[in-house]
Each structure stands twice: as structure tokens, then as C-alpha cells.
Short mmCIF file of C-alpha atoms in Angstrom, two decimals:
data_model
loop_
_atom_site.label_atom_id
_atom_site.label_comp_id
_atom_site.label_asym_id
_atom_site.label_seq_id
_atom_site.Cartn_x
_atom_site.Cartn_y
_atom_site.Cartn_z
CA MET A 1 52.29 170.20 82.58
CA LYS A 2 50.29 167.01 81.57
CA ASN A 3 52.82 166.15 79.00
CA LEU A 4 55.97 167.12 81.19
CA LEU A 5 54.43 164.76 83.99
CA LYS A 6 54.09 161.91 81.32
CA LYS A 7 57.55 162.35 79.96
CA ILE A 8 59.03 162.46 82.99
CA GLY A 9 57.38 159.81 84.37
CA ALA A 10 58.33 157.70 81.59
CA LEU A 11 62.03 158.52 82.41
CA LEU A 12 61.58 157.88 86.18
CA VAL A 13 60.24 154.50 85.92
CA ALA A 14 63.48 153.54 83.60
CA ALA A 15 65.43 154.82 86.51
CA VAL A 16 63.55 152.78 89.21
CA MET A 17 63.85 149.56 86.83
CA VAL A 18 67.51 149.55 87.87
CA LEU A 19 66.60 149.24 91.45
CA SER A 20 63.78 146.64 91.22
CA MET A 21 62.43 144.39 88.13
CA CYS A 22 59.39 146.74 87.27
CA THR A 23 56.79 146.12 84.49
CA ALA A 24 54.23 148.60 83.73
CA VAL A 25 50.95 148.16 82.03
CA PHE A 26 47.96 150.03 81.68
CA ALA A 27 45.25 150.11 84.14
CA ASP A 28 41.99 152.07 84.93
CA GLY A 29 41.23 154.18 87.99
CA ASN A 30 43.35 152.61 90.77
CA ALA A 31 46.79 150.77 90.08
CA THR A 32 47.95 147.39 91.16
CA ILE A 33 51.54 146.50 92.08
CA LYS A 34 52.07 142.80 91.51
CA LEU A 35 54.43 141.38 94.16
CA THR A 36 56.41 138.34 93.04
CA GLY A 37 58.67 136.25 95.17
CA PHE A 38 57.10 137.93 98.46
CA ASN A 39 54.69 135.15 99.32
CA THR A 40 56.78 133.65 102.03
CA ALA A 41 57.74 136.94 103.57
CA ASP A 42 56.67 137.22 107.19
CA SER A 43 55.67 141.01 106.50
CA VAL A 44 55.49 143.28 103.41
CA GLU A 45 55.18 146.95 103.86
CA CYS A 46 54.92 149.78 101.39
CA MET A 47 55.03 153.46 101.58
CA GLN A 48 54.84 156.22 98.73
CA ILE A 49 58.24 158.03 98.46
CA ILE A 50 57.56 160.35 95.13
CA GLN A 51 54.21 161.86 94.31
CA LYS A 52 52.78 164.28 91.44
CA ASP A 53 53.45 167.70 92.21
CA GLU A 54 52.82 170.27 89.67
CA SER A 55 54.32 173.25 91.43
CA THR A 56 57.77 171.73 90.91
CA THR A 57 60.50 171.84 88.06
CA SER A 58 60.26 167.98 87.67
CA GLY A 59 56.50 167.69 88.13
CA TRP A 60 57.15 165.30 91.23
CA ALA A 61 58.33 165.57 94.81
CA PHE A 62 59.32 163.33 97.58
CA VAL A 63 57.14 162.63 100.28
CA ASN A 64 56.98 160.95 103.71
CA GLY A 65 60.69 162.12 104.70
CA ALA A 66 62.18 160.10 101.59
CA GLY A 67 63.60 163.54 100.31
CA ALA A 68 65.94 163.78 103.29
CA CYS A 69 67.13 160.22 102.84
CA PHE A 70 68.21 160.71 99.34
CA THR A 71 70.02 164.17 99.90
CA GLU A 72 71.78 162.77 103.08
CA ALA A 73 72.96 159.58 100.65
CA LEU A 74 74.19 162.28 98.54
CA GLY A 75 75.94 164.53 100.88
CA MET A 76 73.69 167.36 100.22
CA THR A 77 72.07 169.95 102.53
CA ASN A 78 68.55 169.07 102.44
CA SER A 79 66.04 171.39 100.78
CA ALA A 80 63.23 171.60 98.43
CA ASP A 81 65.50 172.72 95.66
CA ALA A 82 67.91 169.91 96.53
CA GLN A 83 65.38 167.23 96.59
CA GLN A 84 64.47 168.46 93.03
CA LYS A 85 68.20 168.18 91.84
CA VAL A 86 67.95 164.62 93.10
CA ILE A 87 65.05 163.73 91.22
CA TRP A 88 66.35 165.16 87.91
CA GLY A 89 69.73 163.21 88.83
CA LEU A 90 67.41 160.01 89.16
CA ILE A 91 66.28 160.76 85.58
CA LYS A 92 69.95 161.56 84.21
CA PHE A 93 71.19 158.54 85.97
CA LYS A 94 69.32 156.38 83.56
CA ASP A 95 69.43 158.49 80.47
CA THR A 96 72.46 160.51 80.34
CA ASN A 97 71.26 162.12 77.20
CA VAL A 98 67.94 163.91 78.90
CA ALA A 99 67.99 167.55 77.96
CA LEU A 100 67.21 169.35 81.16
CA PRO A 101 64.95 172.60 81.16
CA THR A 102 66.56 175.92 81.32
CA GLY A 103 67.76 176.74 84.94
CA VAL A 104 67.51 173.11 86.19
CA THR A 105 70.36 171.35 87.66
CA ALA A 106 70.63 167.42 88.48
CA ALA A 107 72.45 166.03 91.01
CA ASN A 108 75.07 163.17 90.26
CA VAL A 109 73.37 160.19 91.47
CA THR A 110 74.94 156.65 91.29
CA ALA A 111 73.88 153.03 92.17
CA ALA A 112 75.45 153.34 95.63
CA ASN A 113 73.65 156.66 96.23
CA ILE A 114 70.28 155.09 95.68
CA ASP A 115 70.83 152.00 97.38
CA LEU A 116 72.26 153.88 100.58
CA ALA A 117 68.98 156.18 100.32
CA LEU A 118 66.58 153.27 100.20
CA SER A 119 68.28 151.78 103.29
CA LYS A 120 67.62 154.89 105.06
CA VAL A 121 64.12 155.12 103.72
CA ALA A 122 63.44 151.77 105.03
CA ALA A 123 64.00 153.17 108.60
CA LEU A 124 61.23 155.72 108.27
CA ASN A 125 57.93 155.64 110.12
CA GLY A 126 55.01 155.50 107.68
CA PHE A 127 55.09 152.16 106.08
CA THR A 128 51.68 150.29 105.89
CA GLU A 129 51.86 146.64 106.08
CA SER A 130 50.06 144.75 103.37
CA THR A 131 47.52 142.20 104.04
CA ASP A 132 48.14 140.56 100.67
CA LYS A 133 51.57 139.66 99.73
CA THR A 134 50.89 139.10 96.09
CA LYS A 135 49.64 142.52 95.24
CA ILE A 136 49.17 146.04 96.77
CA GLU A 137 46.54 148.47 95.72
CA VAL A 138 47.29 152.20 95.16
CA SER A 139 45.37 155.18 94.34
CA ALA A 140 48.06 157.71 93.12
CA ALA A 141 50.87 157.93 90.54
CA GLY A 142 54.50 158.02 91.83
CA ILE A 143 57.18 155.79 93.32
CA TYR A 144 56.75 153.44 96.04
CA ALA A 145 59.30 151.69 98.32
CA ILE A 146 58.30 148.08 99.55
CA LYS A 147 60.09 146.55 102.12
CA ALA A 148 59.82 142.79 103.45
CA GLU A 149 61.21 140.56 106.18
CA GLU A 150 61.32 136.85 106.54
CA THR A 151 63.20 134.30 108.79
CA GLY A 152 66.17 132.88 107.15
CA PHE A 153 66.34 135.91 104.60
CA THR A 154 67.29 139.56 104.00
CA TYR A 155 65.55 141.55 101.80
CA LYS A 156 66.59 144.47 99.78
CA THR A 157 64.04 147.57 99.81
CA ALA A 158 62.31 147.56 96.42
CA THR A 159 60.86 150.28 94.40
CA ALA A 160 57.67 150.39 92.05
CA TYR A 161 56.84 153.14 89.45
CA VAL A 162 53.03 153.80 88.88
CA GLY A 163 52.59 156.19 86.09
CA PHE A 164 50.27 157.95 83.91
CA GLY A 165 48.61 156.12 80.89
CA GLU A 166 45.95 157.23 78.02
CA PRO A 167 43.92 158.68 78.65
CA TYR A 168 45.56 161.06 81.46
CA PRO A 169 45.23 160.76 84.27
CA ALA A 170 44.74 156.85 84.06
CA LEU A 171 47.31 154.94 86.05
CA THR A 172 49.57 152.32 85.20
CA ASN A 173 50.04 148.82 87.15
CA ALA A 174 53.59 147.72 87.97
CA GLU A 175 55.39 144.37 88.95
CA VAL A 176 58.07 144.12 91.48
CA THR A 177 60.10 140.91 92.10
CA ALA A 178 61.77 140.65 95.42
CA LYS A 179 65.43 140.52 95.85
CA LYS A 180 66.41 138.53 98.72
CA SER A 181 69.53 136.70 100.14
CA PRO A 182 69.12 133.49 102.18
CA THR A 183 70.83 133.52 105.62
CA THR A 184 70.67 129.79 106.02
CA VAL A 185 73.74 127.53 106.54
CA ASP A 186 73.69 123.99 105.30
CA LYS A 187 76.25 121.12 106.39
CA THR A 188 76.49 117.67 104.76
CA VAL A 189 79.08 114.91 104.88
CA ALA A 190 80.00 112.69 102.11
CA ASP A 191 79.48 109.52 104.04
CA ASP A 192 75.55 109.00 103.53
CA ASP A 193 75.43 106.09 106.31
CA HIS A 194 77.44 108.29 108.79
CA VAL A 195 79.30 105.12 109.91
CA VAL A 196 83.36 105.60 109.73
CA ALA A 197 86.39 104.11 111.51
CA ILE A 198 88.91 105.92 113.42
CA GLY A 199 91.47 106.98 111.09
CA ASP A 200 89.05 107.57 108.12
CA ILE A 201 89.23 110.86 106.02
CA VAL A 202 85.92 112.34 105.56
CA THR A 203 84.44 115.18 103.23
CA TYR A 204 82.41 117.81 104.76
CA THR A 205 80.58 120.60 102.48
CA ILE A 206 79.11 123.88 104.05
CA GLU A 207 77.04 126.05 101.93
CA ALA A 208 76.00 129.53 102.95
CA TYR A 209 75.04 132.54 101.04
CA VAL A 210 76.59 136.10 100.85
CA PRO A 211 73.96 138.30 102.94
CA PHE A 212 72.59 141.65 101.82
CA LEU A 213 73.98 144.27 104.20
CA ASP A 214 72.15 147.43 104.71
CA ALA A 215 74.01 150.12 102.51
CA ALA A 216 73.66 152.58 105.50
CA ASN A 217 76.08 150.11 107.54
CA THR A 218 79.52 151.35 106.62
CA GLU A 219 81.17 150.50 109.93
CA ASN A 220 80.33 146.77 110.11
CA ARG A 221 80.30 145.10 106.87
CA THR A 222 81.58 141.49 108.08
CA PHE A 223 80.81 138.12 106.96
CA THR A 224 82.57 134.82 108.19
CA ILE A 225 81.71 131.35 108.01
CA THR A 226 82.72 129.20 111.25
CA ASP A 227 82.85 125.67 112.10
CA LYS A 228 83.16 123.41 115.34
CA ILE A 229 84.36 119.80 115.33
CA LYS A 230 84.61 117.08 118.28
CA GLY A 231 86.04 113.55 117.65
CA ALA A 232 88.09 114.48 114.59
CA GLU A 233 90.98 116.62 113.32
CA TYR A 234 91.00 118.86 110.17
CA TYR A 235 93.00 117.48 107.37
CA LEU A 236 93.51 120.22 105.16
CA ALA A 237 97.04 119.22 103.42
CA GLY A 238 98.23 115.90 102.45
CA PRO A 239 97.42 113.07 100.27
CA ASN A 240 93.45 113.07 99.38
CA ALA A 241 93.17 116.37 101.52
CA VAL A 242 90.46 118.80 100.24
CA ASN A 243 90.43 122.38 101.22
CA SER A 244 88.57 125.13 99.13
CA VAL A 245 86.33 128.05 99.46
CA THR A 246 84.47 129.09 96.41
CA MET A 247 81.68 131.36 95.20
CA GLU A 248 79.23 130.82 92.36
CA GLY A 249 79.79 132.80 89.43
CA LYS A 250 83.62 133.37 90.41
CA ASP A 251 86.78 131.40 89.36
CA GLY A 252 89.26 130.43 92.19
CA GLN A 253 89.15 130.73 95.75
CA VAL A 254 87.43 133.66 97.63
CA GLY A 255 88.56 132.88 101.10
CA GLU A 256 90.72 130.67 103.16
CA ILE A 257 90.17 128.14 106.12
CA VAL A 258 92.04 129.24 109.10
CA VAL A 259 91.98 126.65 111.85
CA ASN A 260 91.69 127.88 115.51
CA GLU A 261 94.69 127.68 117.73
CA ASP A 262 92.68 124.84 119.84
CA GLY A 263 92.14 122.91 116.67
CA LYS A 264 88.51 122.41 117.51
CA GLY A 265 87.15 124.80 114.71
CA PHE A 266 88.06 127.13 111.96
CA THR A 267 86.93 130.55 110.41
CA VAL A 268 86.55 131.69 106.94
CA ASN A 269 86.98 135.34 106.71
CA LEU A 270 84.81 136.49 103.55
CA ASN A 271 84.75 140.46 104.54
CA THR A 272 85.87 141.34 100.95
CA LEU A 273 82.70 139.91 99.51
CA VAL A 274 80.32 142.55 101.55
CA ALA A 275 82.73 145.43 101.58
CA ASP A 276 81.01 147.22 98.56
CA THR A 277 77.72 148.95 99.67
CA ASP A 278 76.25 148.05 96.26
CA ASN A 279 75.99 144.24 97.48
CA PRO A 280 77.17 142.96 94.02
CA ASN A 281 77.67 139.46 95.70
CA ALA A 282 74.23 139.46 97.73
CA GLY A 283 72.67 136.08 97.25
CA LYS A 284 75.34 134.30 95.83
CA LYS A 285 76.14 130.69 97.35
CA ILE A 286 79.63 130.18 98.98
CA THR A 287 80.53 126.51 99.25
CA VAL A 288 83.38 125.36 101.89
CA THR A 289 84.69 121.81 101.31
CA TYR A 290 87.25 120.24 103.62
CA THR A 291 88.54 117.05 104.94
CA ALA A 292 88.72 115.93 108.50
CA LYS A 293 90.40 112.67 110.11
CA VAL A 294 88.22 110.70 112.74
CA THR A 295 89.88 110.24 116.06
CA LYS A 296 87.16 109.33 118.51
CA THR A 297 84.05 106.88 118.35
CA THR A 298 81.85 109.80 117.79
CA VAL A 299 82.21 112.73 115.40
CA GLU A 300 80.05 115.98 115.92
CA ASN A 301 80.22 118.77 113.66
CA LYS A 302 78.58 122.10 113.13
CA ALA A 303 78.81 124.96 111.07
CA GLY A 304 77.16 128.71 110.96
CA SER A 305 77.95 132.03 109.48
CA HIS A 306 77.92 135.52 110.93
CA ALA A 307 77.30 138.70 109.18
CA ALA A 308 77.60 142.36 110.52
CA GLY A 309 77.33 140.95 114.19
CA VAL A 310 74.26 138.86 113.48
CA ASP A 311 74.78 134.89 114.03
CA TYR A 312 73.27 132.58 111.58
CA GLY A 313 72.92 128.90 111.89
CA ALA A 314 73.17 128.54 115.71
CA ASP A 315 70.12 126.28 115.64
CA ASN A 316 71.36 123.97 113.21
CA VAL A 317 71.33 120.26 114.09
CA PRO A 318 74.91 118.79 114.33
CA VAL A 319 76.44 116.39 111.72
CA LYS A 320 77.31 113.26 113.47
CA LEU A 321 79.37 110.33 112.42
CA PHE A 322 79.66 107.01 114.45
CA THR A 323 82.42 104.45 114.72
CA GLY A 324 81.06 100.87 115.58
CA GLU A 325 82.73 98.63 118.22
CA LEU A 326 82.70 94.90 118.40
CA VAL A 327 83.70 92.80 121.49
CA LEU A 328 84.51 89.33 120.65
CA LEU A 329 84.35 86.52 123.57
CA LYS A 330 86.31 83.32 122.84
CA TYR A 331 85.44 80.15 124.86
CA GLY A 332 86.15 76.45 124.39
CA ASP A 333 84.14 73.06 124.64
CA GLY A 334 80.95 74.86 124.01
CA ASN A 335 80.80 76.34 127.62
CA VAL A 336 80.49 79.95 127.87
CA ASN A 337 82.11 79.83 131.13
CA ASN A 338 85.21 78.56 129.89
CA ALA A 339 86.63 81.78 128.53
CA LEU A 340 89.84 81.50 126.63
CA ALA A 341 92.59 84.27 126.64
#
């Protein structure tokens, strides 16, 4: 059984590496999960979801309610047998050539299943908040779920595998790198001094990021970028007009600027970028660039994004442009009281 645990453990770590960047090194006694990229999080919490269990066919078992999350994500009726099929499925997910023991069946596990299961795990009770955002100390082999929260970011639930080294039952350390997506929206204008004239064409740029939406959310996978403007009108077609919506790593336009009926704002619908529950675009930067024509002495402009019913950028300071006015007084004979027409 000792050799079986070590063999299956090596395969499990390969599987969880797909979910989070995880590097194992040998450690004596307790093990340390090194956290990379979590230092700015408002909170970091950890919970073991798979532990050693020599009474099972795999040598491992789900704990803390995580098994039900995985069977539900795979559309299976929850049972001890079903959970073992999921664990073997995790092993087969990484290495399809693994020879299963006689009488053992592996569930057909996909990346989308795992992502959905982890999103359900994140909602469970039993997580313990870590006082150290650079590492977590653990005393048992298995797989640990790590979730984090930070203002201005969404985090993907990470996993870390703590296995057995030599001599058995020495534990191995692990390292997990945060996968997070900013929710910030930045707005800039090409006129650095922010001084313009009525009739000028000015160029604005909005930068936002595709959010990570919980894989369990299958009903409200929406993502839009909005803009509001005062003292100017959108100039999206014509000589020197700019009108583009792009995403890093992808050629061409990924969305379209649609001006509201009142002409005082627009919306860019980017729902297709978050439709896949695997979140393949999460964290990628979206750049919206457009031109507007100044019509008033003061122009005020503000942008925001909206994902799954949550608004971001509401507290942003509006970008303002100003048009100067000169009043000329003409008089004769050096007498300010002798104003001329």
C-alpha cells in the first residue's frame, strides 16, 4: 500500500499541476505550501480536500465535503464509490495511459469539470484563514484548496499537492502561484494638458480586464464595458476617427461600440469572452479606443465595466477636458472708460 500511495500521489500531483502552478520538493515532518502572488490579497484561506485513506482503491479520499462538489460537477450521484471514480478520473485526466487496477472505473473528468468543482468547493465551510500570505504550513499529505479575496481582483481557487517523499512517510513541499484577474477600469485621453477647443477631435482609451467568473455561474455570464460623456459627442466614423475594441493575444475586433439612444454613453458587449466556464480569457486586457468631438467648454468622461451583475469602476475619477475663453476689451485714448465697439 505504501508504494501504491506514492505512485498514485505522483500522478495526482501531475493532475493538479494543470489547475495551479505547483512545484514539489522534499521536506521532513510538516510541509510548507509556498504562496506566490498572494501577498496583496485581503484574505487567504486554505482547506484540505483530499487526504490519505488506505481503505480505498486509490489510497486517497475526499474530505470536508469536497467529494460531493466533484460528483455534482460531473453529474454523478454522490457516493463513496462515485468519489473514488472521480479520483481515478483525475489521475486519468493527466495521463490517459495509466493502467487502472482490476475492477476500478475512472470517471471522465474534463478541465471544465474540475474548474466547476473547485468553484463549488470555494463555497464550502471549513476553510481556515492564513495569517501568513507567503506560505501555509500543513501536517498531512493530500490536496489542498486555496482561495483568496482582494479588492479590485477576482481569484481562481488554487490547489496544492503535498505528497510523500523519501523515506516514507516524509512529506513534500509545494508552491502555488495565484491566478487572478483585475477588475479595474482605466481611462485616459491623448491630450496630456487636457486643454482643447470646441470642435476638436480627442482620442480616449479605456483599459479593462476580462474577469474570472465562477464556473458554477452558468446563468449570468456577462461582461460589458460602458462609457458616459458630457460636453462632447462620439465621433466614431469619418476622417481621423478611431473606433476599436481589441483583446491582447487576439487579432481583430472582439466587440463593437454601440452608442446609447441619447448619445451620452455607449456599451461594448463582451459576453462571448466569458461564456466558456473554463475562463480561457480571464485576466486578458481589453483596450477600447475611440474619438469624440468637443461641443462644450468642459468635457467630462467616465468609464466602467460590468461582470455578472457587479459594477466596477463606479468610483473612478472622471477624465475632464477644458476649453479656455478670452474676453477682449478694446478702448481708445488710453482711457478704459472709452470702450470701442
